[in-house]
mmCIF file of C-alpha atoms in Angstrom:
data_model
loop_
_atom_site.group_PDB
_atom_site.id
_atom_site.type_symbol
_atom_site.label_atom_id
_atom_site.label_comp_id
_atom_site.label_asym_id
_atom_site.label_seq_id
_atom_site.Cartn_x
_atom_site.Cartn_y
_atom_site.Cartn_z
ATOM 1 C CA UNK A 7 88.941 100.795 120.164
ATOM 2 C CA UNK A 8 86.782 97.658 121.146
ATOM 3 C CA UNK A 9 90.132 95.551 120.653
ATOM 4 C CA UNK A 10 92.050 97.691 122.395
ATOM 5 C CA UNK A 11 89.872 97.502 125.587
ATOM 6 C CA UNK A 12 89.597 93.841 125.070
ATOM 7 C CA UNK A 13 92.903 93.465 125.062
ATOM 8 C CA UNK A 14 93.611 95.654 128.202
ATOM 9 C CA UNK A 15 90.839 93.559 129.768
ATOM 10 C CA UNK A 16 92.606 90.033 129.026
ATOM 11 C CA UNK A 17 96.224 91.495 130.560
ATOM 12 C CA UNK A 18 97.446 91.873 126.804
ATOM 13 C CA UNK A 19 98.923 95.600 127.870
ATOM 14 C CA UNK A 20 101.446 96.092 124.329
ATOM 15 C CA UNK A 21 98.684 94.742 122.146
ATOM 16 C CA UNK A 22 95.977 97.086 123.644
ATOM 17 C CA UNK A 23 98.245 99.713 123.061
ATOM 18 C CA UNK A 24 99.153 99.147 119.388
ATOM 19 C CA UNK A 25 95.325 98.721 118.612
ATOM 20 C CA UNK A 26 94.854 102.140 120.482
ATOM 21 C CA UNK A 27 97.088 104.189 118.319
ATOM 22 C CA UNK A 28 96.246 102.775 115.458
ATOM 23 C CA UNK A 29 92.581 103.517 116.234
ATOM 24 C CA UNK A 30 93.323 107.137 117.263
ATOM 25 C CA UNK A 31 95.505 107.479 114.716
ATOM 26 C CA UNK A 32 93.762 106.798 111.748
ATOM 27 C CA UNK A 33 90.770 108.344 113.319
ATOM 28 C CA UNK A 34 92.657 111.975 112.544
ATOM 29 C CA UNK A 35 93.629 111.242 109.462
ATOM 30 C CA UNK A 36 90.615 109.638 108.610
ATOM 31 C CA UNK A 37 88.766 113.249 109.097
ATOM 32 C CA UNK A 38 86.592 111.598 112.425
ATOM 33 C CA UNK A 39 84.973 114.205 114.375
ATOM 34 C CA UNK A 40 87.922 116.247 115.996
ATOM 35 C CA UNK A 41 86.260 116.208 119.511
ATOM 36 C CA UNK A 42 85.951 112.788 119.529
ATOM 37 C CA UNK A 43 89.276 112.576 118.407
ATOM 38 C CA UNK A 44 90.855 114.279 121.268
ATOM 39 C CA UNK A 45 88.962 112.804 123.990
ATOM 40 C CA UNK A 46 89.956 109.359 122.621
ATOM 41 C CA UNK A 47 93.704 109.770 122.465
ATOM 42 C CA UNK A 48 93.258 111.755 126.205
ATOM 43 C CA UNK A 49 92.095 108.495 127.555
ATOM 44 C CA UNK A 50 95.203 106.242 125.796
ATOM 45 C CA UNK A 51 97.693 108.646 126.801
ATOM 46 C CA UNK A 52 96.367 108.332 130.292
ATOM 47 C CA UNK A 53 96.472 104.309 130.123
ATOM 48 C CA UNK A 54 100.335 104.425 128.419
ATOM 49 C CA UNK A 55 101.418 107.227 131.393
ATOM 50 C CA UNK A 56 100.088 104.779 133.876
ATOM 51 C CA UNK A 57 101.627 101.648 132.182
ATOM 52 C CA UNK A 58 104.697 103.781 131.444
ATOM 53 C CA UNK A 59 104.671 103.339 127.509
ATOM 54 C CA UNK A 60 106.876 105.584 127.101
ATOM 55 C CA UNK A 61 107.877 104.482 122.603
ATOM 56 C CA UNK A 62 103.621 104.389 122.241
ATOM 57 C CA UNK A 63 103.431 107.556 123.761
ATOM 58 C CA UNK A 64 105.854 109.122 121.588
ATOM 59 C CA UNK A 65 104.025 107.844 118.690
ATOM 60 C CA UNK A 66 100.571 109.546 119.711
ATOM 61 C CA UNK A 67 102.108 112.812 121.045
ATOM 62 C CA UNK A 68 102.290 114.582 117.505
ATOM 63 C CA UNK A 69 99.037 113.544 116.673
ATOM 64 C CA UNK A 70 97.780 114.642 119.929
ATOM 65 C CA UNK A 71 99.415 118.222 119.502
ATOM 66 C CA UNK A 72 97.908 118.687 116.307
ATOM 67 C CA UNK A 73 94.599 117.824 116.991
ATOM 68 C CA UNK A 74 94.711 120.178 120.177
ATOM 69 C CA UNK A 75 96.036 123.128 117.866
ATOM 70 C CA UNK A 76 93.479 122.423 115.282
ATOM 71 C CA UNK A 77 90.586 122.683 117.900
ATOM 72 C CA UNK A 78 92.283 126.130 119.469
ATOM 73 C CA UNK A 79 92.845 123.822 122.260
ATOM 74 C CA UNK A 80 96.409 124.385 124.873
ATOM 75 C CA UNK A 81 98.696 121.595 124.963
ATOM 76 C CA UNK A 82 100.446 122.858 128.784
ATOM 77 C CA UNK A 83 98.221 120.337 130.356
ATOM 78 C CA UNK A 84 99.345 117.876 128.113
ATOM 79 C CA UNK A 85 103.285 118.651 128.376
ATOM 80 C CA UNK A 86 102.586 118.528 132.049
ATOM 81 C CA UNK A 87 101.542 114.741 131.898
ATOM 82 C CA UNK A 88 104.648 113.648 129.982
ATOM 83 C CA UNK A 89 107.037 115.115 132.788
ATOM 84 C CA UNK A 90 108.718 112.825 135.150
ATOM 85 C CA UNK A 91 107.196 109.596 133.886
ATOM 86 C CA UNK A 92 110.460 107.365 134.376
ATOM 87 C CA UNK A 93 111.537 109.820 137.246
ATOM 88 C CA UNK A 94 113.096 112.345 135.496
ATOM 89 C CA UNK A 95 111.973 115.727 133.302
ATOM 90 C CA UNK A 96 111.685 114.652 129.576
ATOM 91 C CA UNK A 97 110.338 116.727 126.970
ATOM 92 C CA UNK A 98 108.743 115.692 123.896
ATOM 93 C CA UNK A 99 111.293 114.624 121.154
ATOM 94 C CA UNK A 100 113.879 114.209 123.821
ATOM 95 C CA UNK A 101 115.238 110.476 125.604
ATOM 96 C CA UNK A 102 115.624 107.326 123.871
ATOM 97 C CA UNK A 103 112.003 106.734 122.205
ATOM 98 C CA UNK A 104 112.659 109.748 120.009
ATOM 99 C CA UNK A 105 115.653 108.088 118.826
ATOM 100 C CA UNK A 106 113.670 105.326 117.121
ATOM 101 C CA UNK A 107 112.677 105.863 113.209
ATOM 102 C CA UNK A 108 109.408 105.068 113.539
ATOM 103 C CA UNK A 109 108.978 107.737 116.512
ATOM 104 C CA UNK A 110 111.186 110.300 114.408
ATOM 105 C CA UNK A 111 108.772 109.971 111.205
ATOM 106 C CA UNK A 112 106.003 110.550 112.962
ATOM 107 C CA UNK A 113 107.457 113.848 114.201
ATOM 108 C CA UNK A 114 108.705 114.895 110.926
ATOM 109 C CA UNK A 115 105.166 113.573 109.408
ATOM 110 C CA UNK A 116 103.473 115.635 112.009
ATOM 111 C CA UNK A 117 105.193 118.856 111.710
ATOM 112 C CA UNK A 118 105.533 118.876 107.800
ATOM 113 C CA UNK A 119 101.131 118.444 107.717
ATOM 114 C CA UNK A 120 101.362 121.738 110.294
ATOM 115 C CA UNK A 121 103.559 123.583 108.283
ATOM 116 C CA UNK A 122 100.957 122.920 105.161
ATOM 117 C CA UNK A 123 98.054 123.144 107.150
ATOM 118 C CA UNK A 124 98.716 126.463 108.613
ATOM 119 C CA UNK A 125 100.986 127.911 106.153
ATOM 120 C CA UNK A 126 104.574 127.718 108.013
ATOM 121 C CA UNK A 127 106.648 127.093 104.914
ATOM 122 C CA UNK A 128 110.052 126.807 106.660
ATOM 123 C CA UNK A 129 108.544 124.090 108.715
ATOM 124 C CA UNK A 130 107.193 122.395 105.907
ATOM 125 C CA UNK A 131 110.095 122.449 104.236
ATOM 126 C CA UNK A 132 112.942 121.732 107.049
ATOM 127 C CA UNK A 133 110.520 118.283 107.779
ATOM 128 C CA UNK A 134 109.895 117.349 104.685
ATOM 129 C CA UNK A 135 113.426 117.403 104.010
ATOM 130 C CA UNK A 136 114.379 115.592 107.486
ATOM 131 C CA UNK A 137 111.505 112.890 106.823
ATOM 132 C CA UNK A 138 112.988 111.976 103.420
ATOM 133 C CA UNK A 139 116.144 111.878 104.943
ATOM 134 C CA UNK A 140 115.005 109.196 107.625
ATOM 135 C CA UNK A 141 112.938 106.874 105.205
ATOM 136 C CA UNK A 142 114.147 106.237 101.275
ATOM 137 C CA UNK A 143 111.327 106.794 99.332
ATOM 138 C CA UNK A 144 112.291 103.651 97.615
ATOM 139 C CA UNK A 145 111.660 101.862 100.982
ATOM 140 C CA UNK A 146 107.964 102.893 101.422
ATOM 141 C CA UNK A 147 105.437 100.323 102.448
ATOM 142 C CA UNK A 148 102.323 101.486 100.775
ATOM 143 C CA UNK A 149 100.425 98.567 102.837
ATOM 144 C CA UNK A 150 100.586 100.804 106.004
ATOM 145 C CA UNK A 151 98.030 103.114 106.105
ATOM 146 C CA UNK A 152 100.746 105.551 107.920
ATOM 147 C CA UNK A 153 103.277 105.689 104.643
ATOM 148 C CA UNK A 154 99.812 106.304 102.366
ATOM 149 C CA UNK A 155 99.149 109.126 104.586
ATOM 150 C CA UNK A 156 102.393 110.014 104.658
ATOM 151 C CA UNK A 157 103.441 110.384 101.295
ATOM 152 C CA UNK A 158 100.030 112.312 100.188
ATOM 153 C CA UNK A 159 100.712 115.136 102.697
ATOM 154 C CA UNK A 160 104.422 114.880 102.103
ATOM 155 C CA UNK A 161 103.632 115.447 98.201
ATOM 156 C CA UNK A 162 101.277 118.433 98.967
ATOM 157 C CA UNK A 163 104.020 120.223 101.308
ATOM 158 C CA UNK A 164 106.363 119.405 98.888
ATOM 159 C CA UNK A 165 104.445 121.060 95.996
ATOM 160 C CA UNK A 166 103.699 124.132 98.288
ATOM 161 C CA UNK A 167 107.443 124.385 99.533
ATOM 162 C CA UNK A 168 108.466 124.345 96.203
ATOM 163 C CA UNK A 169 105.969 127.096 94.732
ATOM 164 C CA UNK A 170 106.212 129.281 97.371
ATOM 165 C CA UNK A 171 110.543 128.982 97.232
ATOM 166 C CA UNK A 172 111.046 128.682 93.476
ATOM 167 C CA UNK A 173 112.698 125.064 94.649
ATOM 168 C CA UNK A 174 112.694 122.828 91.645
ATOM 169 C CA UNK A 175 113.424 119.905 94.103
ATOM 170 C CA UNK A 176 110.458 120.061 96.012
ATOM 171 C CA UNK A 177 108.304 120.237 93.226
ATOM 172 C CA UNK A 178 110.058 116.928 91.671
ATOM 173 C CA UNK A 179 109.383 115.198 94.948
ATOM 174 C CA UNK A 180 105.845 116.112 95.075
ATOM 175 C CA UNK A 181 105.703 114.406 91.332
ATOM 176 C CA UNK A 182 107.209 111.201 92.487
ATOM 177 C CA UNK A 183 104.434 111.177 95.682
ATOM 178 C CA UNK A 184 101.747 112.131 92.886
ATOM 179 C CA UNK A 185 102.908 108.937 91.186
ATOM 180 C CA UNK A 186 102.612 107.143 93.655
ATOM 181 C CA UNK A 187 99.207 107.890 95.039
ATOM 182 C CA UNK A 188 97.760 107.432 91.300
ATOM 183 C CA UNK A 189 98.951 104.275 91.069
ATOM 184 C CA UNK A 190 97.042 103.307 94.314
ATOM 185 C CA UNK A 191 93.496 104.088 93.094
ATOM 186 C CA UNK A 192 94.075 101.783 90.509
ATOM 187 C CA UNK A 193 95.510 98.972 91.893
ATOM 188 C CA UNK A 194 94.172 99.292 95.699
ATOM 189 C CA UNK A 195 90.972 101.582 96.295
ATOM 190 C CA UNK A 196 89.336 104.412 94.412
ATOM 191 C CA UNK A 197 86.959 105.421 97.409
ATOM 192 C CA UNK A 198 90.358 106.263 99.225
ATOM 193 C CA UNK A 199 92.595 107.655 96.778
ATOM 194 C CA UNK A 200 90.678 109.217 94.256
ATOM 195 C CA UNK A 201 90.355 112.677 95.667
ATOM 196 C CA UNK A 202 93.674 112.583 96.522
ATOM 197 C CA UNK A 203 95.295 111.730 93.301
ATOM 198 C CA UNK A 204 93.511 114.681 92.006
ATOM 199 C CA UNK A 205 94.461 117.108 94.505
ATOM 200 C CA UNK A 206 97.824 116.732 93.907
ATOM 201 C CA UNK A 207 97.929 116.768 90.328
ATOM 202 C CA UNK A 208 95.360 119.933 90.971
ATOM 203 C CA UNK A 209 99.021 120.891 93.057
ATOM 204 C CA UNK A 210 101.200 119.838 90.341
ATOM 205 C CA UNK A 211 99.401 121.472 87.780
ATOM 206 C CA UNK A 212 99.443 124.630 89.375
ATOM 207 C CA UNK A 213 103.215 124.502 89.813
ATOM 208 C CA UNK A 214 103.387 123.663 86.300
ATOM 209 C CA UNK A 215 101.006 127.422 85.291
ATOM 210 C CA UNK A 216 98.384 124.660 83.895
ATOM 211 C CA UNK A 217 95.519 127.194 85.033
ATOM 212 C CA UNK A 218 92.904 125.206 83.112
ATOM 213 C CA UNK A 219 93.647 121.730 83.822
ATOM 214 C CA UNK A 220 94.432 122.973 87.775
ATOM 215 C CA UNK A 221 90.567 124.258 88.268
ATOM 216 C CA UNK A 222 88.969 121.391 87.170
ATOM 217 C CA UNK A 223 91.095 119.075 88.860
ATOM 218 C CA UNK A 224 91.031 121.319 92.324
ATOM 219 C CA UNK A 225 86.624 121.035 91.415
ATOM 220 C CA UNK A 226 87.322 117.151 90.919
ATOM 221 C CA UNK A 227 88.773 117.118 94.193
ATOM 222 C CA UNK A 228 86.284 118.732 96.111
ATOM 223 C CA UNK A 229 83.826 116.738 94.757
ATOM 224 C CA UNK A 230 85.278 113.427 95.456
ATOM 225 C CA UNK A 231 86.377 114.203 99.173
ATOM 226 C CA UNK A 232 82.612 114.916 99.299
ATOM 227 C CA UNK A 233 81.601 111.591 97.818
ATOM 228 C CA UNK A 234 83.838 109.770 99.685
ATOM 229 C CA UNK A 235 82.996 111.663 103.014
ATOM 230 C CA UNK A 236 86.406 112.795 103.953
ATOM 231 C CA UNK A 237 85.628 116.568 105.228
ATOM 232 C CA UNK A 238 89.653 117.047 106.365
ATOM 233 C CA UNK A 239 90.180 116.480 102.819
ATOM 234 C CA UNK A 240 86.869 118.294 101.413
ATOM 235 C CA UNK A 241 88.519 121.428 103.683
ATOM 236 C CA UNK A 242 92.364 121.286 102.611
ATOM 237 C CA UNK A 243 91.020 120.612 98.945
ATOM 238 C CA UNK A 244 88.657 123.888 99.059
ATOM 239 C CA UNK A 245 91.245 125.902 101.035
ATOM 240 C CA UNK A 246 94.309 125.281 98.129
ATOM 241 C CA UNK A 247 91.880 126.200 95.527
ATOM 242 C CA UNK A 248 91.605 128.750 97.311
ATOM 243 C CA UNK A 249 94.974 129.899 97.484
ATOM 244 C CA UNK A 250 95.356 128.733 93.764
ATOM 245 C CA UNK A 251 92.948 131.576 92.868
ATOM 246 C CA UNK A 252 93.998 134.383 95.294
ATOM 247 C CA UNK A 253 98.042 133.513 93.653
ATOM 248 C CA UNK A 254 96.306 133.312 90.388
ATOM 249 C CA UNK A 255 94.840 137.520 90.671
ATOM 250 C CA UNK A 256 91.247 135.890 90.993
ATOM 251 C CA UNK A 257 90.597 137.387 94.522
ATOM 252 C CA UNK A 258 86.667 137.218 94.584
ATOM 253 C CA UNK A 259 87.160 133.711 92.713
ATOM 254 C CA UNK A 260 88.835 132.630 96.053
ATOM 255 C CA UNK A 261 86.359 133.943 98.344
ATOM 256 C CA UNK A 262 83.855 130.794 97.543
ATOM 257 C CA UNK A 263 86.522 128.399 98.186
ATOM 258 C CA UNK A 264 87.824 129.452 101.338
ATOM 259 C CA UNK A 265 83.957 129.963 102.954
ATOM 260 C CA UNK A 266 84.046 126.407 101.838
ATOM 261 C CA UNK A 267 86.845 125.134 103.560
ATOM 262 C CA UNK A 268 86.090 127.702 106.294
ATOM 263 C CA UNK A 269 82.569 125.325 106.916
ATOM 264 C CA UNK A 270 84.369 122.318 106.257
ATOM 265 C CA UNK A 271 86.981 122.885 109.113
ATOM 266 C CA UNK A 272 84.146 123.490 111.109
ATOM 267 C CA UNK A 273 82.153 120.456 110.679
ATOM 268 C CA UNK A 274 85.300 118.514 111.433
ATOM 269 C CA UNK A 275 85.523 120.244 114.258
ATOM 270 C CA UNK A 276 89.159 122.549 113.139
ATOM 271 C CA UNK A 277 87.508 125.609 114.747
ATOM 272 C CA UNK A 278 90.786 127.139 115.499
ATOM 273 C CA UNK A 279 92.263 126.280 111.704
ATOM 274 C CA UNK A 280 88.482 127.465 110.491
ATOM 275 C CA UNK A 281 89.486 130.657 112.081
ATOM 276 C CA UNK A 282 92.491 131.317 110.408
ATOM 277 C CA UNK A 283 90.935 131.702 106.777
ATOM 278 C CA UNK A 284 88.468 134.412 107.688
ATOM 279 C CA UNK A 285 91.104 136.782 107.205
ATOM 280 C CA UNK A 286 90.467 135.631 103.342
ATOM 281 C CA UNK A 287 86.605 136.952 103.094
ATOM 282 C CA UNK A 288 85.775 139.113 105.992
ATOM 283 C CA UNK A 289 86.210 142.226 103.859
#
């Protein structure tokens, strides 16, 4: 953020820009407070309306929507502000910007982590399926943080597309993304990866009917997202294990799990998501 206004401040308008969304960005997937989250990428979307931006804009719009659903936040005031910034009525996803890859991957990357997040399997599955269709996984560049990211969510929706559909294909792909992420905590970092190596092959595991191996892996998981003080991660890590035991017939089993990820959400701020799971232990 400090580059980004340091940039703005020397006339450097593209460069302040880039630095802002990929603070912002990686600020939400990084599991920063949400709050602080949203007020940050409120204040770049106002510079990049003003500036007329329109291809950064794009970029931080899906991040911007989820972080306002997450919170239980509305978005109107935010469609509002994207209306009639070159003259005309655009709405997001439409106009030449969304015609770029990199703008079209971060939609499908956006909407695929909603479907998982809040259980939407045809969305998860539809973008999941468009994303792999817009970028080979062959062609992955596993030195942007964005394709990391990327490719751990896209194996978790894959693995939950392809339990909850009986879809033999999903579950492959969500192999190949576990590969990929396990070869990153050896060869890159182990603080980042770690708990996210194991929570997919917690995933994979369970898709396999590995019970065993799938709890202590889903525990392993939890544990290192705590370590590593990622509480998105701690939350979607104790929310599958929860789901793993609820599918599994172990309903109280689940109950722990879920008031887990139910506090998690709600340190990072997720009230809205937080919400969703008391529906899971109420009773």
């Amino acid at each position: 953020r400090s580059w980004a206004r340091g940039a703005m401040a020397s006339g450097a308008v593209r460069f302040a820009f880039a630095c802002a969304f990929v603070y912002d960005n990686n600020s939400f997937w990084a599991g920063k407070k949400l709050g602080l989250v949203v007020n940050s990428i409120k204040e770049t979307m106002k510079q990049m309306i003003f500036y007329k931006n329109l291809v950064m804009l794009a970029l931080l719009r899906p991040i911007c929507r989820l972080s306002l659903r997450l919170t239980g936040q509305s978005d109107v005031h935010q469609r509002d502000d994207l209306t009639n910034i070159f003259g005309e009525n655009r709405k997001e996803g439409e106009g030449v910007s969304s015609k770029l890859p990199m703008v079209m991957l971060t939609e499908c990357f956006a909407r695929f982590y909603e479907g998982l997040i809040f259980r939407e399997v045809d969305k998860a599955r539809d973008s999941v399926q468009q994303y792999l269709s817009i970028q080979s996984l062959t062609a992955v560049n596993m030195s942007n943080p964005d394709d990391f990211f990327r490719i751990f969510y896209a194996g978790l929706a894959s693995f939950y597309v392809g339990r909850e559909l009986d879809d033999r294909l999903m579950i492959t792909r969500g192999n190949w993304c576990t590969e990929w992420i396990e070869k990153l905590v050896v060869s890159a970092s182990t603080w980042n990866f770690q708990n996210k190596a194991y929570l997919l092959q917690a995933e994979e595991q369970f898709c396999e009917r590995n019970f065993d191996a799938a709890e202590r892996l889903y525990d392993a998981a939890i544990l290192s997202a705590k370590t590593h003080k990622f509480v998105n991660e701690q939350a979607l890590s104790n929310e599958l294990a929860g789901h793993f035991y609820l599918d599994t017939g172990r309903k109280i089993k689940s109950v722990n799990y879920f008031l887990r990820a139910f506090e998690n959400y709600t340190e990072w701020g997720a009230v809205a998501k937080a919400a969703s799971l008391t529906k899971y232990f109420e009773n």
